[in-house]
Coordinates of C-alpha atoms and ligand atoms in Angstrom, one line a residue:
M1 CA -52.6 -37.5 -126.0
T2 CA -50.4 -40.1 -124.3
A3 CA -47.5 -39.1 -121.8
T4 CA -44.9 -40.1 -124.0
E5 CA -46.3 -37.8 -126.8
Y6 CA -46.6 -35.2 -124.3
T7 CA -43.0 -35.8 -123.2
N8 CA -41.5 -35.5 -126.6
K9 CA -43.5 -32.1 -127.2
L10 CA -41.7 -30.9 -124.0
Q11 CA -38.3 -31.9 -125.2
E12 CA -39.0 -30.4 -128.7
V13 CA -39.7 -26.8 -127.0
V14 CA -36.4 -27.2 -125.0
K15 CA -34.5 -27.9 -128.1
N16 CA -36.3 -25.2 -130.1
L17 CA -35.0 -22.8 -127.5
Q18 CA -31.7 -23.9 -127.5
E19 CA -31.5 -23.3 -131.6
A20 CA -33.2 -20.0 -131.3
L21 CA -30.9 -19.1 -128.6
T22 CA -27.6 -19.9 -130.9
K23 CA -29.2 -17.3 -133.3
A24 CA -29.8 -14.5 -131.0
E25 CA -27.2 -11.8 -131.1
T26 CA -28.3 -9.3 -128.7
N27 CA -29.7 -8.8 -125.0
Q28 CA -33.0 -7.7 -126.6
E29 CA -33.3 -10.7 -128.6
I30 CA -32.7 -13.1 -125.9
T31 CA -35.3 -11.2 -123.7
E32 CA -37.7 -11.6 -126.7
L33 CA -37.4 -15.3 -126.8
K34 CA -37.8 -15.4 -122.9
T35 CA -41.0 -13.9 -123.3
A36 CA -42.0 -16.1 -126.5
Y37 CA -41.0 -19.2 -124.4
L38 CA -41.6 -18.3 -120.9
G39 CA -44.1 -15.5 -120.8
K40 CA -47.7 -15.6 -120.0
K41 CA -48.9 -16.2 -123.7
G42 CA -45.8 -18.3 -124.2
H43 CA -44.9 -22.0 -125.4
F44 CA -44.5 -23.3 -122.2
K45 CA -47.8 -21.9 -120.7
A46 CA -49.5 -23.4 -123.5
L47 CA -47.9 -26.7 -123.0
S48 CA -48.6 -26.7 -119.2
Q49 CA -52.3 -26.3 -120.1
Q50 CA -52.4 -29.4 -122.0
I51 CA -51.6 -31.5 -119.1
K52 CA -55.2 -32.0 -118.4
D53 CA -55.3 -34.3 -121.6
I54 CA -52.8 -36.7 -119.8
P55 CA -54.5 -39.8 -118.1
R56 CA -55.1 -39.3 -114.6
T57 CA -52.5 -42.0 -113.5
E58 CA -49.6 -40.4 -115.1
K59 CA -50.2 -36.9 -114.1
K60 CA -47.9 -36.9 -111.2
E61 CA -44.8 -38.2 -113.1
I62 CA -45.6 -35.8 -116.1
G63 CA -46.0 -33.1 -113.4
A64 CA -42.4 -33.4 -112.4
V65 CA -41.4 -33.3 -116.0
L66 CA -43.1 -30.3 -116.8
N67 CA -41.3 -28.5 -113.8
D68 CA -37.9 -29.7 -114.9
T69 CA -38.6 -28.3 -118.4
K70 CA -39.4 -25.1 -117.0
T71 CA -36.1 -25.0 -115.0
Q72 CA -34.1 -26.0 -118.2
L73 CA -35.9 -23.2 -120.2
E74 CA -35.2 -20.6 -117.3
S75 CA -31.5 -21.7 -117.0
L76 CA -30.8 -21.6 -121.0
I77 CA -32.1 -17.8 -121.0
E78 CA -30.2 -17.0 -117.7
S79 CA -26.7 -18.5 -119.3
A80 CA -27.5 -16.9 -122.7
L81 CA -27.9 -13.4 -120.8
A82 CA -24.7 -14.1 -118.8
T83 CA -22.6 -15.0 -122.0
Q84 CA -24.1 -12.1 -123.7
T85 CA -23.1 -9.4 -121.3
T86 CA -19.4 -10.7 -121.0
T87 CA -18.8 -11.4 -124.9
T88 CA -20.2 -8.0 -125.7
Q89 CA -18.2 -6.0 -123.2
S90 CA -15.2 -5.0 -125.4
W91 CA -13.3 -3.2 -122.7
V92 CA -12.4 -4.0 -118.8
D93 CA -11.5 -1.2 -116.5
L94 CA -8.5 -2.5 -114.6
T95 CA -8.5 0.3 -112.2
A96 CA -12.0 -0.3 -110.9
P97 CA -12.3 -1.5 -107.5
G98 CA -13.0 -5.4 -107.0
V99 CA -16.0 -6.8 -105.6
K100 CA -15.2 -8.1 -102.3
P101 CA -16.2 -11.7 -101.5
K102 CA -18.2 -12.2 -98.5
L103 CA -16.2 -13.7 -95.8
G104 CA -17.7 -15.3 -92.7
H105 CA -16.4 -14.8 -89.2
M106 CA -16.9 -16.4 -85.8
H107 CA -19.9 -15.5 -83.8
P108 CA -19.5 -12.7 -81.4
V109 CA -19.7 -14.9 -78.3
S110 CA -17.0 -17.4 -79.9
Q111 CA -14.8 -14.1 -80.4
A112 CA -15.4 -13.4 -76.6
M113 CA -14.5 -16.7 -75.3
E114 CA -11.5 -16.6 -77.6
E115 CA -10.3 -13.2 -76.1
I116 CA -11.3 -14.3 -72.5
T117 CA -9.1 -17.5 -73.0
H118 CA -6.2 -15.5 -74.2
I119 CA -6.6 -13.1 -71.3
F120 CA -6.0 -15.8 -68.6
E121 CA -3.6 -17.8 -70.6
Q122 CA -1.2 -14.9 -70.3
I123 CA -1.2 -15.1 -66.6
G124 CA -0.8 -19.0 -66.3
F125 CA -4.3 -20.2 -66.4
T126 CA -5.4 -23.4 -68.3
R127 CA -8.4 -23.4 -70.6
V128 CA -10.3 -26.6 -69.6
R129 CA -13.7 -28.0 -70.5
Y130 CA -16.1 -30.2 -68.6
P131 CA -19.4 -32.0 -69.3
E132 CA -22.2 -29.8 -70.2
V133 CA -24.6 -32.6 -69.0
D134 CA -23.2 -33.2 -65.4
W135 CA -24.1 -35.2 -62.2
D136 CA -26.0 -33.3 -59.4
W137 CA -23.0 -34.0 -57.4
Y138 CA -20.4 -31.7 -59.2
V139 CA -23.2 -29.1 -59.9
F140 CA -24.7 -28.9 -56.5
E141 CA -23.7 -31.3 -53.8
A142 CA -19.7 -31.1 -54.1
L143 CA -20.4 -27.3 -53.9
N144 CA -21.6 -27.5 -50.6
M145 CA -25.2 -27.6 -51.6
P146 CA -26.7 -30.7 -49.9
K147 CA -29.9 -32.2 -51.3
S148 CA -32.9 -30.2 -50.8
H149 CA -30.7 -27.2 -49.7
P150 CA -32.6 -23.9 -50.4
A151 CA -29.9 -22.4 -52.0
R152 CA -30.2 -24.7 -54.8
D153 CA -33.5 -22.8 -55.8
E154 CA -30.9 -19.9 -57.2
W155 CA -30.5 -22.0 -60.2
E156 CA -33.5 -23.0 -62.1
T157 CA -32.3 -26.5 -63.0
F158 CA -33.3 -28.6 -66.2
F159 CA -33.2 -32.2 -64.9
V160 CA -32.3 -35.1 -67.2
D161 CA -34.4 -38.0 -67.4
A162 CA -31.8 -40.7 -66.9
P163 CA -31.3 -43.3 -64.2
T164 CA -29.9 -41.9 -61.0
D165 CA -26.4 -42.6 -59.5
E166 CA -26.3 -43.3 -56.0
K167 CA -23.4 -41.2 -55.2
M168 CA -23.5 -38.7 -58.2
G169 CA -27.4 -38.2 -57.9
K170 CA -29.3 -37.1 -60.9
M171 CA -28.2 -35.9 -64.1
V172 CA -28.6 -32.1 -64.8
L173 CA -27.8 -29.6 -67.5
T174 CA -25.3 -27.5 -66.1
T175 CA -26.5 -24.6 -64.3
H176 CA -23.3 -22.8 -64.0
T177 CA -19.7 -23.5 -64.9
S178 CA -18.6 -24.2 -61.2
N179 CA -19.3 -27.9 -61.9
G180 CA -15.8 -27.8 -63.4
Q181 CA -14.3 -26.7 -59.7
V182 CA -14.1 -30.1 -58.2
R183 CA -13.7 -31.7 -61.5
E184 CA -10.6 -29.8 -62.0
M185 CA -9.4 -30.9 -58.4
E186 CA -9.6 -34.4 -59.4
R187 CA -7.9 -34.1 -62.7
L188 CA -5.0 -32.7 -61.0
N189 CA -5.2 -35.5 -58.5
S190 CA -6.2 -33.0 -55.5
K191 CA -2.5 -31.6 -56.2
P192 CA -2.3 -28.0 -56.3
P193 CA -1.5 -25.3 -57.6
I194 CA -4.5 -25.1 -59.8
R195 CA -5.1 -22.1 -62.5
M196 CA -8.3 -23.0 -64.4
I197 CA -10.4 -21.1 -66.8
N198 CA -13.4 -23.1 -67.7
I199 CA -15.7 -21.6 -70.4
A200 CA -18.6 -23.7 -71.2
R201 CA -22.7 -23.6 -72.1
C202 CA -25.0 -23.3 -69.1
Y203 CA -28.5 -24.2 -68.9
R204 CA -31.5 -22.4 -66.9
R205 CA -35.2 -22.7 -67.1
Q206 CA -35.6 -19.0 -68.0
Q207 CA -36.2 -17.3 -71.2
D208 CA -37.2 -13.5 -71.7
A209 CA -35.5 -10.6 -73.0
T210 CA -32.7 -10.6 -70.7
H211 CA -32.3 -14.4 -70.4
T212 CA -31.8 -17.5 -72.7
Q213 CA -32.3 -20.9 -71.8
M214 CA -28.6 -21.6 -73.0
F215 CA -25.9 -19.3 -72.4
H216 CA -22.1 -19.4 -71.7
Q217 CA -20.4 -18.8 -68.2
F218 CA -16.5 -18.6 -67.7
E219 CA -15.2 -19.7 -64.5
G220 CA -11.6 -19.1 -62.8
L221 CA -10.3 -21.2 -59.9
V222 CA -7.2 -20.8 -58.3
V223 CA -5.7 -23.0 -55.4
D224 CA -2.5 -22.8 -53.9
K225 CA -0.8 -22.1 -50.7
G226 CA -1.4 -18.7 -49.2
I227 CA -4.1 -17.7 -52.0
T228 CA -5.9 -14.7 -50.5
I229 CA -8.9 -12.1 -51.5
Q230 CA -6.0 -9.6 -52.6
H231 CA -5.0 -12.4 -55.4
L232 CA -8.8 -12.5 -56.4
K233 CA -9.0 -8.8 -56.6
G234 CA -5.8 -8.3 -58.6
T235 CA -6.9 -10.9 -61.1
L236 CA -10.1 -9.1 -61.4
D237 CA -8.6 -5.9 -61.8
Y238 CA -6.2 -7.4 -64.5
F239 CA -9.1 -8.9 -66.3
A240 CA -11.1 -5.3 -66.4
E241 CA -8.1 -3.7 -67.9
Q242 CA -7.2 -6.3 -70.4
F243 CA -10.9 -6.9 -71.7
Y244 CA -12.5 -3.5 -71.2
G245 CA -9.2 -1.3 -71.6
P246 CA -6.8 0.5 -69.5
G247 CA -8.3 2.5 -66.4
T248 CA -11.0 -0.1 -65.7
K249 CA -11.6 -1.0 -62.4
S250 CA -13.3 -4.0 -60.3
R251 CA -15.1 -3.8 -57.1
I252 CA -16.0 -6.5 -54.8
R253 CA -19.3 -6.6 -52.4
P254 CA -20.3 -8.8 -50.1
F255 CA -22.8 -11.6 -51.1
H256 CA -23.5 -15.0 -50.6
F257 CA -23.0 -18.2 -52.2
Q258 CA -22.6 -21.8 -50.8
F259 CA -19.4 -22.6 -52.2
T260 CA -17.3 -19.5 -51.4
E261 CA -16.8 -17.9 -48.1
P262 CA -16.6 -15.1 -47.8
S263 CA -18.4 -14.4 -51.0
F264 CA -18.7 -11.5 -53.2
E265 CA -20.6 -9.8 -56.3
V266 CA -18.1 -8.3 -58.7
D267 CA -18.8 -5.0 -60.4
F268 CA -16.6 -3.4 -63.3
S269 CA -16.5 0.4 -63.6
C270 CA -18.2 1.5 -66.9
H271 CA -15.8 2.1 -69.6
I272 CA -18.0 4.6 -71.3
C273 CA -18.2 7.0 -68.4
H274 CA -15.0 5.9 -66.7
G275 CA -16.9 5.1 -63.6
T276 CA -18.2 8.4 -62.8
G277 CA -21.6 8.0 -64.0
Y278 CA -21.6 11.2 -66.0
L279 CA -20.7 11.7 -69.4
D280 CA -19.3 15.6 -68.8
T281 CA -17.1 16.9 -66.5
K282 CA -19.6 19.1 -65.0
E283 CA -21.8 16.1 -64.1
E284 CA -24.8 17.4 -65.9
Q285 CA -25.2 14.6 -68.4
K286 CA -25.9 11.0 -67.0
C287 CA -24.3 8.2 -68.6
R288 CA -27.3 6.2 -70.0
F289 CA -25.2 3.0 -70.3
C290 CA -24.6 2.4 -66.5
K291 CA -26.5 4.9 -64.4
S292 CA -24.1 4.6 -61.6
G293 CA -20.7 4.2 -62.9
W294 CA -20.6 0.4 -62.3
H295 CA -21.9 -2.6 -64.2
E296 CA -22.3 -5.6 -61.9
V297 CA -21.1 -8.8 -63.9
G298 CA -21.0 -12.1 -61.6
G299 CA -19.9 -13.8 -58.7
A300 CA -16.5 -14.6 -56.8
G301 CA -15.3 -15.5 -53.4
M302 CA -12.9 -17.8 -51.5
V303 CA -13.3 -21.5 -52.2
H304 CA -15.0 -22.8 -49.3
P305 CA -13.3 -25.3 -47.0
N306 CA -15.8 -27.9 -47.7
V307 CA -15.4 -27.8 -51.5
L308 CA -11.9 -28.0 -51.1
K309 CA -12.5 -31.3 -49.2
A310 CA -15.0 -32.6 -51.7
G311 CA -12.0 -32.2 -54.1
G312 CA -9.6 -34.3 -52.0
I313 CA -7.7 -31.0 -51.2
D314 CA -6.8 -30.4 -47.3
P315 CA -8.3 -26.7 -46.6
D316 CA -5.8 -26.3 -43.8
E317 CA -2.9 -26.3 -46.4
Y318 CA -4.5 -24.7 -49.2
T319 CA -6.8 -22.0 -50.0
G320 CA -8.3 -20.6 -53.3
F321 CA -10.6 -18.0 -54.9
A322 CA -13.2 -18.7 -57.6
F323 CA -15.2 -16.4 -59.7
G324 CA -17.7 -17.0 -62.7
W325 CA -20.3 -15.2 -64.9
G326 CA -21.7 -15.1 -68.4
V327 CA -19.9 -14.5 -71.4
E328 CA -22.9 -12.9 -73.2
R329 CA -23.2 -10.0 -70.7
T330 CA -19.6 -9.6 -70.4
Y331 CA -19.5 -9.3 -74.1
T332 CA -22.3 -7.0 -74.6
L333 CA -21.0 -4.6 -72.0
K334 CA -17.8 -4.1 -73.8
E335 CA -19.4 -3.4 -77.1
G336 CA -21.3 -0.9 -75.5
L337 CA -24.6 -2.7 -76.8
N338 CA -27.8 -2.1 -74.9
L339 CA -29.6 -5.0 -76.7
D340 CA -33.0 -5.1 -76.3
D341 CA -33.4 -8.6 -76.5
I342 CA -30.3 -11.0 -75.7
R343 CA -31.9 -13.6 -77.6
L344 CA -30.9 -11.9 -80.9
L345 CA -27.6 -13.4 -80.1
Y346 CA -28.7 -16.6 -81.1
S347 CA -31.3 -15.9 -83.8
G348 CA -28.8 -16.4 -86.5
D349 CA -29.7 -13.3 -88.2
L350 CA -27.1 -12.0 -90.6
R351 CA -28.2 -8.7 -90.4
F352 CA -27.3 -8.5 -86.9
L353 CA -24.4 -10.7 -87.0
T354 CA -22.4 -9.5 -89.9
Q355 CA -22.1 -6.3 -87.8
F356 CA -19.6 -7.9 -85.4
Ligands
LIG1 N1 -21.7 -20.2 -60.1 C1 -22.2 -18.7 -59.9 C2 -23.2 -18.3 -60.6 O1 -23.5 -19.0 -61.5 C3 -21.0 -17.8 -59.8 C4 -19.9 -18.1 -59.0 C5 -18.6 -18.6 -59.4 C6 -19.7 -17.5 -57.7 C7 -17.4 -18.8 -58.7 C8 -18.5 -17.6 -56.8 C9 -17.4 -18.3 -57.2 O2 -24.1 -17.6 -60.1

């Protein structure tokens, strides 16, 4: 058999089915045709077995035609069945609830970023974005971490294989949003007041159940005359109440960062047990979400004079505070999500994502 003869046969089968379907009146008749044409002993099967008689050089092309024929037969049956159900249905129940279309929504992390932005915009902060591949200068050096300073080890850095700049140093994937501090001072020509909220992707060489190599941070920076720790504390309390709900408190504990002095770690009171560590007033049932009443979230402090200087601002005239931490953690805490594996957030798994 030649390829042309074979192709003709295939076309004929499609035509025959088309014709047969015009006469089929019930669902059952269509289903019978389906078996006759596409079943194990059907016309299509018989034809596909004849492909062995086709000369080898033409087999590949004919294979594609054969597949095509099958798809055609299938869709003929499918659309016949579909019209069958609609045309034979003689009544419509107008009171039946409609079928809701599936609507997409923003990723939970994007939702959190929008909310964080909104909360800070309410008190006069400006949302900014800075490069996520940046110079060593902005990520470390200008933040009072000279080359080979041991404090840099805290940030497990990805270096970019690109030419080094004499002043700016190497290019890195930003390990934190603090690279935005000196950039913001420069954007405003070193002229406070500064009220910045910088939200961006960060990258660190780490990957396990509680860390992803890519994550998001948000960073606040305020510089003006007479800014004190009280302003920092007030801002943290404000955020805690707005984001986690009324009554949530913040707590700062001494810590060390090269770019702030003094430096703090920031905790928020657990909004599930309201900071008591217990779920009941008799203090018998421990809160399993926090254990101690508080959640550590991130870092903060008063901007180091050397950082102000790097941004061209006179530290004798101005002071400032900064804070920064992860969006993912901030968000999962709020939802009361004890995620076994934070990587789920980025799995793209709709069974997980549609819950938020
Ligand atoms: N950049 C710090 C970190 O990633 C957090 C921080 C921001 C600390 C601002 C102090 C001030 O851990």
